Amino acid sequence: MEKIIEAQGIGKSFGDTEALKNISFEVNRGEIFGFIGPDGAGKTTLFRIITTLLLPDAGRMTVMGLDCKTGYRELRRNIGYMPGRFSLYHDLTVEENLNFYATVFGTTVRKNYDLIRDVYSHIEPFRKRLAGKLSGGMKQKLALSCALIHKPGLLVLDEPTTGVDAVSRSEFWEMLNRLREENITIIASTPYMDEAMRCNRVALIQKGQILSVNPPEKIREEFSRKIFSVKSSEKYKLINALRNFPGTATAYPFGDSVHLTFRDNEQDHSLTGYLNSMGISDATISETRAGIEDRFLELMQDK
Amino acid sequence: MRTILFLIRKEFLQIFRDRMIGKAIFAVPLVQMLILVPAVTFEIREVKLCIIDMDMTSESRKLIGQLEGSTFFRVSHSTFSENEARNLLDKNRYDLILRIPGGFGRDIGNRNPAAIHASINAINATTAQLSWAYLNGVIHDYNLNIIADNPGSIATAGIIPRTEITNRFWYNENLVYSHYMLPGILAILVTAIGFLLAGLNLVKEKEAGTIEQINVTPIRKHQFITGKMVPFIIIGLFDLALGLALGKLVFRIPFEGSIGLFFLCAAIFMISVLGIALFISNFSSSQQQFMFVAYFFMMILILMSGIFTPFESMPSWAIKFNMANPMAYLIRINRMIMLKGSGFRDIYRDIASLAVLAVIFTAFAVRRYRKTA
């Protein structure tokens, strides 16, 4: 399979802070590759290196066959980048922004309209509106349109869905899937674990290091223990009680439930009694499948 | 080329979409010309005079009368108490105390040299020097009158061969101060536009994060900087034309030289100033940082340029510094073209130096601009 990105031992420091430590990974053509990790994990720094905005201190990276240090000029023609912060001109209209980026890349909106139609059609009715006056979801669609307008081979999206409502987020990922079918490789970072499930492969990144690279299903399977979902109407009380229970290994909040693992892996049936004695009588306990988040937390604990 | 044109178009769109700046571009030259040109003047009228006349003779009264007759002085207080006079000077109520000691009239009557004593408030050094000069002028006239009134006095006064100087002020015959100031004020106008508008514009792109998006595009450095410069050169020259038209209509400023040459020099000047501004903004990451540094740069460039104080009276290191001060060249060029009608051949050295500065500063700005974060 053709490699779009090959990174070998990438390192980058800012003063005393090591933002990236010995990062290696590969991205295949036509996949959606996700970087999942908390704030400050180094995702943005890594993306800036991929997009030639930063030079790595150590390691080698080739993007679409070009070295990211020496081939930057050629690379910039062929990368679409959507920074984490909305970076289009607030005081230009939707249409003016799109035209501007098309021209800067030496193309026209008409020429590549087919590629952006799916995304742009949502905001086209507002094409005379100033970009700064758009809603979060519309801004994101405009940014994606501008990043796509020159038909890049690689699309780099830094937390594209942060600050966007759940419906728009889901819509956005559907658009990405359709772009992937157009043979555009996409790398995206996100702090949302549910979005990780939408990627073909996911890299878990923490404190400047990659913990694991695998398809999301595989990552869930990697979780080595039995995991239980505990629910109660008094969630806060529940999590404190679970953490104090002697048989508990880990207890993390997960949506409207708490994901629990036991010290000896098997369910400790004295838990119900214990919770009752703590004043939680409506708790339900059932075995469940681990999510990516569970695996992530497990990997972080192993460190 | 298409990219540059498009960058310029984008800049203009943004500038005129900003309601404040869109209007300020027209208002600034108006306000600056109408307020600064008539207000900034070295001509002094009404030096407030306090007289201590201890003599009270016809001679002393004649001197006072002559002072009162001059347009520069207004005798606003007379007293016999030196303490009172000192007090009033301390309180800044008077600019000058003139003490005529007892015996002044007698000495003049006896054809002896007489003395008077002047104390000048030098809080403002310029006012003090000018008051002193005016006072000297009046006393000089008074002396001539004594000689005229006493033909036999100072025995040989009439026959001493004397050189009388009559003078004519070339290029600004009546020493109209606004004619001297206006070319300089036009230069300040252009500087403010170039420096602040362009510099802030680039920093704003940094603050808004839009530069990050620009940096991943294939736009080349020189294209980007050109795109940032040209709109402000056009606005600057437009404002210059506006200011010049005002000067002509309101202040009847003479314009002896070539308008084309004038604008050519202004354009070269703008490139050099924009180079400095963009260079500074490359270092700044916020508009606040830029304003703070740019303010001092502008102050230094303007105050050292020779607009208020004659260039030639500065210490030699300052004159050397001014070799790198585009403002000093432009003010000189403006005055030469407007008041004297100098042509290209008369000022080509200044123009060449300005062009060299423009190239150097712009090269700095382009080099310093990094397309990396």
PDB file of C-alpha atoms in Angstrom, chain A residues 30 176-184:
ATOM      1  CA  GLY A  30      -6.914   6.879   1.141  1.00  0.00           C
ATOM      2  CA  LEU A 176     -14.909  13.166   5.422  1.00  0.00           C
ATOM      3  CA  ASN A 177     -15.901   9.642   4.544  1.00  0.00           C
ATOM      4  CA  ARG A 178     -17.108  10.776   1.149  1.00  0.00           C
ATOM      5  CA  LEU A 179     -13.864  12.673   0.590  1.00  0.00           C
ATOM      6  CA  ARG A 180     -11.943   9.555   1.402  1.00  0.00           C
ATOM      7  CA  GLU A 181     -13.776   7.840  -1.406  1.00  0.00           C
ATOM      8  CA  GLU A 182     -12.379  10.569  -3.695  1.00  0.00           C
ATOM      9  CA  ASN A 183      -8.975   9.197  -2.785  1.00  0.00           C
ATOM     10  CA  ILE A 184      -7.997  12.041  -0.462  1.00  0.00           C
TER      11      ILE A 184
END
